[in-house]
PDB file of N, CA and C in Angstrom:
ATOM      1  N   MET A   1      77.832  77.598 129.792  1.00  0.00           N
ATOM      2  CA  MET A   1      77.325  79.213 130.550  1.00  0.00           C
ATOM      3  C   MET A   1      78.785  79.834 131.228  1.00  0.00           C
ATOM      4  N   PRO A   2      78.685  80.416 130.783  1.00  0.00           N
ATOM      5  CA  PRO A   2      80.040  81.176 131.877  1.00  0.00           C
ATOM      6  C   PRO A   2      80.394  81.905 132.750  1.00  0.00           C
ATOM      7  N   LYS A   3      81.450  81.263 133.117  1.00  0.00           N
ATOM      8  CA  LYS A   3      81.914  81.884 135.007  1.00  0.00           C
ATOM      9  C   LYS A   3      81.977  83.726 134.589  1.00  0.00           C
ATOM     10  N   ILE A   4      82.257  84.181 135.880  1.00  0.00           N
ATOM     11  CA  ILE A   4      81.788  85.499 136.363  1.00  0.00           C
ATOM     12  C   ILE A   4      83.458  85.857 137.144  1.00  0.00           C
ATOM     13  N   LEU A   5      84.214  86.562 135.978  1.00  0.00           N
ATOM     14  CA  LEU A   5      84.996  86.783 136.825  1.00  0.00           C
ATOM     15  C   LEU A   5      85.064  88.591 137.712  1.00  0.00           C
ATOM     16  N   LEU A   6      85.335  88.566 138.884  1.00  0.00           N
ATOM     17  CA  LEU A   6      85.477  90.273 139.484  1.00  0.00           C
ATOM     18  C   LEU A   6      86.722  90.177 139.525  1.00  0.00           C
ATOM     19  N   THR A   7      87.341  91.473 139.523  1.00  0.00           N
ATOM     20  CA  THR A   7      89.072  91.892 139.954  1.00  0.00           C
ATOM     21  C   THR A   7      88.602  93.427 140.175  1.00  0.00           C
ATOM     22  N   GLY A   8      89.448  93.684 140.930  1.00  0.00           N
ATOM     23  CA  GLY A   8      89.857  95.159 141.443  1.00  0.00           C
ATOM     24  C   GLY A   8      90.358  95.302 142.850  1.00  0.00           C
ATOM     25  N   TYR A   9      90.087  96.044 143.447  1.00  0.00           N
ATOM     26  CA  TYR A   9      90.186  96.617 144.703  1.00  0.00           C
ATOM     27  C   TYR A   9      89.352  97.181 145.240  1.00  0.00           C
ATOM     28  N   ILE A  10      89.393  97.670 146.944  1.00  0.00           N
ATOM     29  CA  ILE A  10      88.678  98.547 147.435  1.00  0.00           C
ATOM     30  C   ILE A  10      90.004  99.305 148.342  1.00  0.00           C
ATOM     31  N   GLN A  11      89.251 100.417 148.384  1.00  0.00           N
ATOM     32  CA  GLN A  11      89.806 101.606 149.083  1.00  0.00           C
ATOM     33  C   GLN A  11      89.415 102.432 150.240  1.00  0.00           C
ATOM     34  N   PHE A  12      90.068 101.953 151.250  1.00  0.00           N
ATOM     35  CA  PHE A  12      89.744 102.707 152.395  1.00  0.00           C
ATOM     36  C   PHE A  12      90.274 104.677 152.419  1.00  0.00           C
ATOM     37  N   PRO A  13      89.214 105.044 153.154  1.00  0.00           N
ATOM     38  CA  PRO A  13      89.779 106.458 153.499  1.00  0.00           C
ATOM     39  C   PRO A  13      91.537 106.483 154.021  1.00  0.00           C
ATOM     40  N   GLN A  14      91.808 107.868 154.139  1.00  0.00           N
ATOM     41  CA  GLN A  14      93.011 108.016 155.314  1.00  0.00           C
ATOM     42  C   GLN A  14      93.025 108.298 155.963  1.00  0.00           C
ATOM     43  N   ASN A  15      91.895 108.753 156.464  1.00  0.00           N
ATOM     44  CA  ASN A  15      91.396 108.774 157.658  1.00  0.00           C
ATOM     45  C   ASN A  15      91.207 107.788 158.432  1.00  0.00           C
ATOM     46  N   THR A  16      91.094 106.402 158.197  1.00  0.00           N
ATOM     47  CA  THR A  16      91.063 105.471 158.733  1.00  0.00           C
ATOM     48  C   THR A  16      91.592 105.277 159.542  1.00  0.00           C
ATOM     49  N   SER A  17      91.211 104.371 160.939  1.00  0.00           N
ATOM     50  CA  SER A  17      92.195 104.697 161.878  1.00  0.00           C
ATOM     51  C   SER A  17      92.377 103.118 161.759  1.00  0.00           C
ATOM     52  N   ASP A  18      93.910 102.608 163.115  1.00  0.00           N
ATOM     53  CA  ASP A  18      94.301 101.796 163.063  1.00  0.00           C
ATOM     54  C   ASP A  18      92.771 100.405 163.471  1.00  0.00           C
ATOM     55  N   GLU A  19      92.366 101.157 164.586  1.00  0.00           N
ATOM     56  CA  GLU A  19      91.155 100.397 165.345  1.00  0.00           C
ATOM     57  C   GLU A  19      90.058  99.876 164.289  1.00  0.00           C
ATOM     58  N   ASP A  20      89.805 101.007 163.337  1.00  0.00           N
ATOM     59  CA  ASP A  20      89.035 100.318 162.201  1.00  0.00           C
ATOM     60  C   ASP A  20      89.158  99.476 161.328  1.00  0.00           C
ATOM     61  N   LEU A  21      90.856  99.611 160.693  1.00  0.00           N
ATOM     62  CA  LEU A  21      91.358  98.723 159.923  1.00  0.00           C
ATOM     63  C   LEU A  21      91.593  97.023 160.621  1.00  0.00           C
ATOM     64  N   ALA A  22      91.505  97.131 161.833  1.00  0.00           N
ATOM     65  CA  ALA A  22      91.594  96.137 162.877  1.00  0.00           C
ATOM     66  C   ALA A  22      89.971  95.311 162.603  1.00  0.00           C
ATOM     67  N   CYS A  23      88.978  96.218 162.494  1.00  0.00           N
ATOM     68  CA  CYS A  23      87.609  95.736 162.715  1.00  0.00           C
ATOM     69  C   CYS A  23      87.423  95.365 160.867  1.00  0.00           C
ATOM     70  N   ILE A  24      88.042  95.836 160.443  1.00  0.00           N
ATOM     71  CA  ILE A  24      87.764  95.398 158.815  1.00  0.00           C
ATOM     72  C   ILE A  24      88.438  94.306 158.343  1.00  0.00           C
ATOM     73  N   ARG A  25      89.409  94.284 158.914  1.00  0.00           N
ATOM     74  CA  ARG A  25      90.061  92.755 158.553  1.00  0.00           C
ATOM     75  C   ARG A  25      89.441  91.642 159.501  1.00  0.00           C
ATOM     76  N   ALA A  26      88.722  91.805 160.491  1.00  0.00           N
ATOM     77  CA  ALA A  26      87.863  90.597 161.182  1.00  0.00           C
ATOM     78  C   ALA A  26      86.472  90.432 160.648  1.00  0.00           C
ATOM     79  N   GLU A  27      86.136  91.380 160.079  1.00  0.00           N
ATOM     80  CA  GLU A  27      85.158  91.238 159.342  1.00  0.00           C
ATOM     81  C   GLU A  27      85.241  90.659 158.256  1.00  0.00           C
ATOM     82  N   LEU A  28      86.110  91.179 157.168  1.00  0.00           N
ATOM     83  CA  LEU A  28      86.700  90.118 156.204  1.00  0.00           C
ATOM     84  C   LEU A  28      86.680  89.101 156.407  1.00  0.00           C
ATOM     85  N   ALA A  29      87.409  88.451 157.567  1.00  0.00           N
ATOM     86  CA  ALA A  29      87.333  87.108 157.265  1.00  0.00           C
ATOM     87  C   ALA A  29      86.318  86.231 157.662  1.00  0.00           C
ATOM     88  N   ILE A  30      85.139  86.909 158.207  1.00  0.00           N
ATOM     89  CA  ILE A  30      84.175  86.160 158.158  1.00  0.00           C
ATOM     90  C   ILE A  30      83.457  86.422 156.990  1.00  0.00           C
ATOM     91  N   HIS A  31      83.532  87.479 156.246  1.00  0.00           N
ATOM     92  CA  HIS A  31      82.945  87.583 154.775  1.00  0.00           C
ATOM     93  C   HIS A  31      83.141  86.738 153.793  1.00  0.00           C
ATOM     94  N   SER A  32      84.667  86.319 154.007  1.00  0.00           N
ATOM     95  CA  SER A  32      85.229  85.557 153.191  1.00  0.00           C
ATOM     96  C   SER A  32      84.902  84.605 152.888  1.00  0.00           C
ATOM     97  N   GLN A  33      84.195  83.453 154.546  1.00  0.00           N
ATOM     98  CA  GLN A  33      84.366  82.736 154.784  1.00  0.00           C
ATOM     99  C   GLN A  33      82.705  82.321 154.166  1.00  0.00           C
ATOM    100  N   LEU A  34      81.971  83.215 154.560  1.00  0.00           N
ATOM    101  CA  LEU A  34      80.495  83.002 154.675  1.00  0.00           C
ATOM    102  C   LEU A  34      80.216  83.036 152.318  1.00  0.00           C
ATOM    103  N   THR A  35      81.411  84.255 151.803  1.00  0.00           N
ATOM    104  CA  THR A  35      81.505  83.949 150.570  1.00  0.00           C
ATOM    105  C   THR A  35      81.866  82.642 149.952  1.00  0.00           C
ATOM    106  N   LEU A  36      82.868  81.949 150.592  1.00  0.00           N
ATOM    107  CA  LEU A  36      83.175  80.688 150.003  1.00  0.00           C
ATOM    108  C   LEU A  36      82.107  79.819 149.896  1.00  0.00           C
ATOM    109  N   ASN A  37      81.301  79.596 151.307  1.00  0.00           N
ATOM    110  CA  ASN A  37      80.401  78.512 151.532  1.00  0.00           C
ATOM    111  C   ASN A  37      78.617  79.276 150.833  1.00  0.00           C
ATOM    112  N   GLU A  38      78.942  80.042 150.244  1.00  0.00           N
ATOM    113  CA  GLU A  38      77.939  80.134 148.775  1.00  0.00           C
ATOM    114  C   GLU A  38      77.805  78.948 147.441  1.00  0.00           C
ATOM    115  N   VAL A  39      76.743  78.856 147.476  1.00  0.00           N
ATOM    116  CA  VAL A  39      76.330  77.781 146.813  1.00  0.00           C
ATOM    117  C   VAL A  39      76.983  78.644 144.797  1.00  0.00           C
ATOM    118  N   GLY A  40      77.522  77.903 144.708  1.00  0.00           N
ATOM    119  CA  GLY A  40      78.540  78.720 142.881  1.00  0.00           C
ATOM    120  C   GLY A  40      79.479  79.953 143.155  1.00  0.00           C
ATOM    121  N   CYS A  41      79.912  79.442 144.383  1.00  0.00           N
ATOM    122  CA  CYS A  41      81.407  80.245 144.733  1.00  0.00           C
ATOM    123  C   CYS A  41      82.618  79.609 144.081  1.00  0.00           C
ATOM    124  N   ILE A  42      83.264  79.529 143.124  1.00  0.00           N
ATOM    125  CA  ILE A  42      84.916  78.964 142.747  1.00  0.00           C
ATOM    126  C   ILE A  42      86.060  79.619 143.841  1.00  0.00           C
ATOM    127  N   ARG A  43      86.018  80.970 143.349  1.00  0.00           N
ATOM    128  CA  ARG A  43      87.129  81.862 144.457  1.00  0.00           C
ATOM    129  C   ARG A  43      86.827  82.853 144.772  1.00  0.00           C
ATOM    130  N   PHE A  44      87.243  83.289 146.663  1.00  0.00           N
ATOM    131  CA  PHE A  44      87.173  84.472 146.411  1.00  0.00           C
ATOM    132  C   PHE A  44      88.409  84.788 147.272  1.00  0.00           C
ATOM    133  N   LYS A  45      88.912  85.807 146.817  1.00  0.00           N
ATOM    134  CA  LYS A  45      90.171  86.175 147.548  1.00  0.00           C
ATOM    135  C   LYS A  45      90.390  87.707 147.570  1.00  0.00           C
ATOM    136  N   VAL A  46      90.397  88.166 149.053  1.00  0.00           N
ATOM    137  CA  VAL A  46      90.601  89.549 149.208  1.00  0.00           C
ATOM    138  C   VAL A  46      91.990  89.600 150.126  1.00  0.00           C
ATOM    139  N   ALA A  47      92.890  90.303 149.705  1.00  0.00           N
ATOM    140  CA  ALA A  47      94.333  90.482 150.033  1.00  0.00           C
ATOM    141  C   ALA A  47      94.414  91.757 150.505  1.00  0.00           C
ATOM    142  N   GLN A  48      94.875  92.532 152.025  1.00  0.00           N
ATOM    143  CA  GLN A  48      95.834  93.576 151.933  1.00  0.00           C
ATOM    144  C   GLN A  48      96.671  93.991 150.977  1.00  0.00           C
ATOM    145  N   ASN A  49      96.658  95.059 150.531  1.00  0.00           N
ATOM    146  CA  ASN A  49      97.494  95.058 150.251  1.00  0.00           C
ATOM    147  C   ASN A  49      99.120  95.530 150.698  1.00  0.00           C
ATOM    148  N   ILE A  50     100.086  94.682 149.995  1.00  0.00           N
ATOM    149  CA  ILE A  50     101.711  94.926 151.136  1.00  0.00           C
ATOM    150  C   ILE A  50     101.843  96.764 151.007  1.00  0.00           C
ATOM    151  N   ILE A  51     101.785  97.423 150.162  1.00  0.00           N
ATOM    152  CA  ILE A  51     102.228  98.487 150.046  1.00  0.00           C
ATOM    153  C   ILE A  51     101.218  99.575 150.692  1.00  0.00           C
ATOM    154  N   ASP A  52     100.294  99.191 150.516  1.00  0.00           N
ATOM    155  CA  ASP A  52      98.968 100.177 150.705  1.00  0.00           C
ATOM    156  C   ASP A  52      98.348  99.624 151.443  1.00  0.00           C
ATOM    157  N   PRO A  53      97.967  99.613 152.838  1.00  0.00           N
ATOM    158  CA  PRO A  53      97.260  98.694 153.688  1.00  0.00           C
ATOM    159  C   PRO A  53      95.805  99.278 153.918  1.00  0.00           C
ATOM    160  N   LEU A  54      95.786 100.130 153.362  1.00  0.00           N
ATOM    161  CA  LEU A  54      94.301 100.525 153.190  1.00  0.00           C
ATOM    162  C   LEU A  54      93.804  99.849 151.858  1.00  0.00           C
ATOM    163  N   ARG A  55      93.737  99.216 150.845  1.00  0.00           N
ATOM    164  CA  ARG A  55      93.730  99.062 149.515  1.00  0.00           C
ATOM    165  C   ARG A  55      93.837  97.552 149.851  1.00  0.00           C
ATOM    166  N   PHE A  56      92.664  96.936 149.392  1.00  0.00           N
ATOM    167  CA  PHE A  56      92.265  95.344 149.472  1.00  0.00           C
ATOM    168  C   PHE A  56      92.240  94.835 148.062  1.00  0.00           C
ATOM    169  N   ASP A  57      93.153  94.121 147.634  1.00  0.00           N
ATOM    170  CA  ASP A  57      92.752  93.563 146.163  1.00  0.00           C
ATOM    171  C   ASP A  57      91.699  92.535 146.337  1.00  0.00           C
ATOM    172  N   VAL A  58      90.813  92.974 145.311  1.00  0.00           N
ATOM    173  CA  VAL A  58      89.860  91.630 145.254  1.00  0.00           C
ATOM    174  C   VAL A  58      90.075  91.077 144.145  1.00  0.00           C
ATOM    175  N   GLU A  59      90.113  89.307 143.773  1.00  0.00           N
ATOM    176  CA  GLU A  59      89.091  88.582 142.815  1.00  0.00           C
ATOM    177  C   GLU A  59      88.733  87.624 143.348  1.00  0.00           C
ATOM    178  N   GLU A  60      87.281  87.659 142.670  1.00  0.00           N
ATOM    179  CA  GLU A  60      85.938  86.480 142.940  1.00  0.00           C
ATOM    180  C   GLU A  60      86.081  85.499 141.752  1.00  0.00           C
ATOM    181  N   THR A  61      85.561  84.618 141.716  1.00  0.00           N
ATOM    182  CA  THR A  61      85.276  83.762 140.334  1.00  0.00           C
ATOM    183  C   THR A  61      83.872  83.378 141.342  1.00  0.00           C
ATOM    184  N   PHE A  62      82.673  83.277 139.990  1.00  0.00           N
ATOM    185  CA  PHE A  62      81.571  82.450 140.569  1.00  0.00           C
ATOM    186  C   PHE A  62      80.884  81.715 139.249  1.00  0.00           C
ATOM    187  N   ILE A  63      80.720  80.734 139.103  1.00  0.00           N
ATOM    188  CA  ILE A  63      80.025  79.805 138.538  1.00  0.00           C
ATOM    189  C   ILE A  63      79.081  80.102 137.621  1.00  0.00           C
ATOM    190  N   ASP A  64      78.499  81.302 137.719  1.00  0.00           N
ATOM    191  CA  ASP A  64      77.428  81.463 136.529  1.00  0.00           C
ATOM    192  C   ASP A  64      77.382  83.137 136.987  1.00  0.00           C
ATOM    193  N   LYS A  65      76.240  83.791 136.298  1.00  0.00           N
ATOM    194  CA  LYS A  65      75.906  84.911 136.577  1.00  0.00           C
ATOM    195  C   LYS A  65      74.872  84.866 137.976  1.00  0.00           C
ATOM    196  N   ALA A  66      73.815  83.821 137.869  1.00  0.00           N
ATOM    197  CA  ALA A  66      73.172  84.063 138.773  1.00  0.00           C
ATOM    198  C   ALA A  66      73.452  83.824 140.065  1.00  0.00           C
ATOM    199  N   ALA A  67      74.714  83.211 140.499  1.00  0.00           N
ATOM    200  CA  ALA A  67      75.537  82.437 141.431  1.00  0.00           C
ATOM    201  C   ALA A  67      76.382  84.237 142.025  1.00  0.00           C
ATOM    202  N   PHE A  68      76.571  84.721 141.059  1.00  0.00           N
ATOM    203  CA  PHE A  68      77.521  86.040 141.699  1.00  0.00           C
ATOM    204  C   PHE A  68      76.202  87.091 141.898  1.00  0.00           C
ATOM    205  N   GLN A  69      74.931  86.995 140.994  1.00  0.00           N
ATOM    206  CA  GLN A  69      73.861  87.989 141.873  1.00  0.00           C
ATOM    207  C   GLN A  69      73.476  87.722 143.180  1.00  0.00           C
ATOM    208  N   SER A  70      73.422  86.381 143.048  1.00  0.00           N
ATOM    209  CA  SER A  70      72.924  85.835 144.671  1.00  0.00           C
ATOM    210  C   SER A  70      74.116  86.664 145.498  1.00  0.00           C
ATOM    211  N   HIS A  71      74.910  86.209 145.382  1.00  0.00           N
ATOM    212  CA  HIS A  71      76.279  86.886 146.486  1.00  0.00           C
ATOM    213  C   HIS A  71      76.031  88.280 146.500  1.00  0.00           C
ATOM    214  N   GLN A  72      75.783  88.784 145.733  1.00  0.00           N
ATOM    215  CA  GLN A  72      75.933  90.255 145.722  1.00  0.00           C
ATOM    216  C   GLN A  72      74.812  90.961 146.506  1.00  0.00           C
ATOM    217  N   GLN A  73      73.348  90.075 146.524  1.00  0.00           N
ATOM    218  CA  GLN A  73      72.023  90.331 147.430  1.00  0.00           C
ATOM    219  C   GLN A  73      72.313  90.155 148.977  1.00  0.00           C
ATOM    220  N   ARG A  74      73.348  89.133 148.756  1.00  0.00           N
ATOM    221  CA  ARG A  74      73.447  88.790 150.246  1.00  0.00           C
ATOM    222  C   ARG A  74      74.680  90.151 150.972  1.00  0.00           C
ATOM    223  N   VAL A  75      75.180  90.439 150.177  1.00  0.00           N
ATOM    224  CA  VAL A  75      76.458  91.438 150.457  1.00  0.00           C
ATOM    225  C   VAL A  75      75.410  92.540 151.078  1.00  0.00           C
ATOM    226  N   LYS A  76      74.611  92.713 150.144  1.00  0.00           N
ATOM    227  CA  LYS A  76      74.125  94.248 150.493  1.00  0.00           C
ATOM    228  C   LYS A  76      73.257  94.302 151.743  1.00  0.00           C
ATOM    229  N   HIS A  77      72.938  93.171 151.953  1.00  0.00           N
ATOM    230  CA  HIS A  77      72.539  92.983 153.771  1.00  0.00           C
ATOM    231  C   HIS A  77      73.587  92.665 155.102  1.00  0.00           C
ATOM    232  N   SER A  78      74.592  92.373 154.536  1.00  0.00           N
ATOM    233  CA  SER A  78      75.968  91.536 155.525  1.00  0.00           C
ATOM    234  C   SER A  78      76.612  93.058 156.442  1.00  0.00           C
ATOM    235  N   ASN A  79      77.106  92.722 157.256  1.00  0.00           N
ATOM    236  CA  ASN A  79      78.121  93.218 158.167  1.00  0.00           C
ATOM    237  C   ASN A  79      79.080  93.770 157.442  1.00  0.00           C
ATOM    238  N   TRP A  80      79.294  93.112 156.515  1.00  0.00           N
ATOM    239  CA  TRP A  80      80.851  93.422 155.982  1.00  0.00           C
ATOM    240  C   TRP A  80      80.273  94.782 155.097  1.00  0.00           C
ATOM    241  N   CYS A  81      78.822  95.023 154.082  1.00  0.00           N
ATOM    242  CA  CYS A  81      78.998  95.784 154.121  1.00  0.00           C
ATOM    243  C   CYS A  81      78.843  97.158 154.629  1.00  0.00           C
ATOM    244  N   LYS A  82      78.492  97.154 155.916  1.00  0.00           N
ATOM    245  CA  LYS A  82      78.698  98.310 156.974  1.00  0.00           C
ATOM    246  C   LYS A  82      79.749  98.359 157.533  1.00  0.00           C
ATOM    247  N   VAL A  83      80.788  97.763 157.881  1.00  0.00           N
ATOM    248  CA  VAL A  83      81.710  98.117 157.699  1.00  0.00           C
ATOM    249  C   VAL A  83      82.543  98.721 156.686  1.00  0.00           C
ATOM    250  N   SER A  84      82.410  98.138 155.411  1.00  0.00           N
ATOM    251  CA  SER A  84      83.362  98.896 154.447  1.00  0.00           C
ATOM    252  C   SER A  84      82.394 100.142 153.683  1.00  0.00           C
ATOM    253  N   GLN A  85      81.541 100.404 154.134  1.00  0.00           N
ATOM    254  CA  GLN A  85      80.761 101.318 153.432  1.00  0.00           C
ATOM    255  C   GLN A  85      81.637 102.783 153.517  1.00  0.00           C
ATOM    256  N   SER A  86      82.742 102.646 153.794  1.00  0.00           N
ATOM    257  CA  SER A  86      83.312 104.138 153.140  1.00  0.00           C
ATOM    258  C   SER A  86      84.116 103.925 152.092  1.00  0.00           C
ATOM    259  N   ALA A  87      84.727 102.798 151.914  1.00  0.00           N
ATOM    260  CA  ALA A  87      85.891 102.336 150.917  1.00  0.00           C
ATOM    261  C   ALA A  87      85.528 102.514 149.566  1.00  0.00           C
ATOM    262  N   SER A  88      85.729 103.282 148.398  1.00  0.00           N
ATOM    263  CA  SER A  88      85.783 103.081 147.438  1.00  0.00           C
ATOM    264  C   SER A  88      85.607 102.055 146.617  1.00  0.00           C
ATOM    265  N   ARG A  89      85.262 101.596 145.828  1.00  0.00           N
ATOM    266  CA  ARG A  89      85.182 100.195 145.177  1.00  0.00           C
ATOM    267  C   ARG A  89      85.674 100.350 143.790  1.00  0.00           C
ATOM    268  N   TYR A  90      86.903  99.998 143.337  1.00  0.00           N
ATOM    269  CA  TYR A  90      87.362  99.753 141.774  1.00  0.00           C
ATOM    270  C   TYR A  90      87.182  98.292 141.399  1.00  0.00           C
ATOM    271  N   TYR A  91      86.184  97.563 140.284  1.00  0.00           N
ATOM    272  CA  TYR A  91      85.831  96.427 139.658  1.00  0.00           C
ATOM    273  C   TYR A  91      85.928  96.800 138.616  1.00  0.00           C
ATOM    274  N   SER A  92      86.655  95.399 137.749  1.00  0.00           N
ATOM    275  CA  SER A  92      85.673  95.302 136.544  1.00  0.00           C
ATOM    276  C   SER A  92      85.075  93.403 136.440  1.00  0.00           C
ATOM    277  N   THR A  93      84.092  93.323 136.017  1.00  0.00           N
ATOM    278  CA  THR A  93      83.316  92.415 135.990  1.00  0.00           C
ATOM    279  C   THR A  93      83.745  91.481 134.644  1.00  0.00           C
ATOM    280  N   SER A  94      83.987  90.678 134.161  1.00  0.00           N
ATOM    281  CA  SER A  94      83.922  89.686 132.828  1.00  0.00           C
ATOM    282  C   SER A  94      83.650  88.430 132.987  1.00  0.00           C
ATOM    283  N   GLU A  95      83.247  87.648 131.848  1.00  0.00           N
ATOM    284  CA  GLU A  95      82.696  86.480 131.598  1.00  0.00           C
ATOM    285  C   GLU A  95      84.164  85.543 131.149  1.00  0.00           C
ATOM    286  N   ILE A  96      84.232  84.247 131.706  1.00  0.00           N
ATOM    287  CA  ILE A  96      85.051  83.622 131.221  1.00  0.00           C
ATOM    288  C   ILE A  96      85.000  82.190 131.010  1.00  0.00           C
TER     289      ILE A  96
END
């Protein structure tokens, strides 16, 4: 069964304040740990871009489509979803 790879980035709006950005980073740390603890998560990396601090580069790998879908369902009801709702998401997924 193929693994699922998601790559891309999320971009927060230009009017995101330093205070909001601090909140985003704090919630991202929690979101990352919760995701890494999910059954089927192989890799989860979200890093603030060095050149554009409002951009976060994303790379996720899950053991299969079911694990990836389970992750997506959890995220819909998470604090991370609320904190990052203003961000635009640019992702691609593939089977590897």
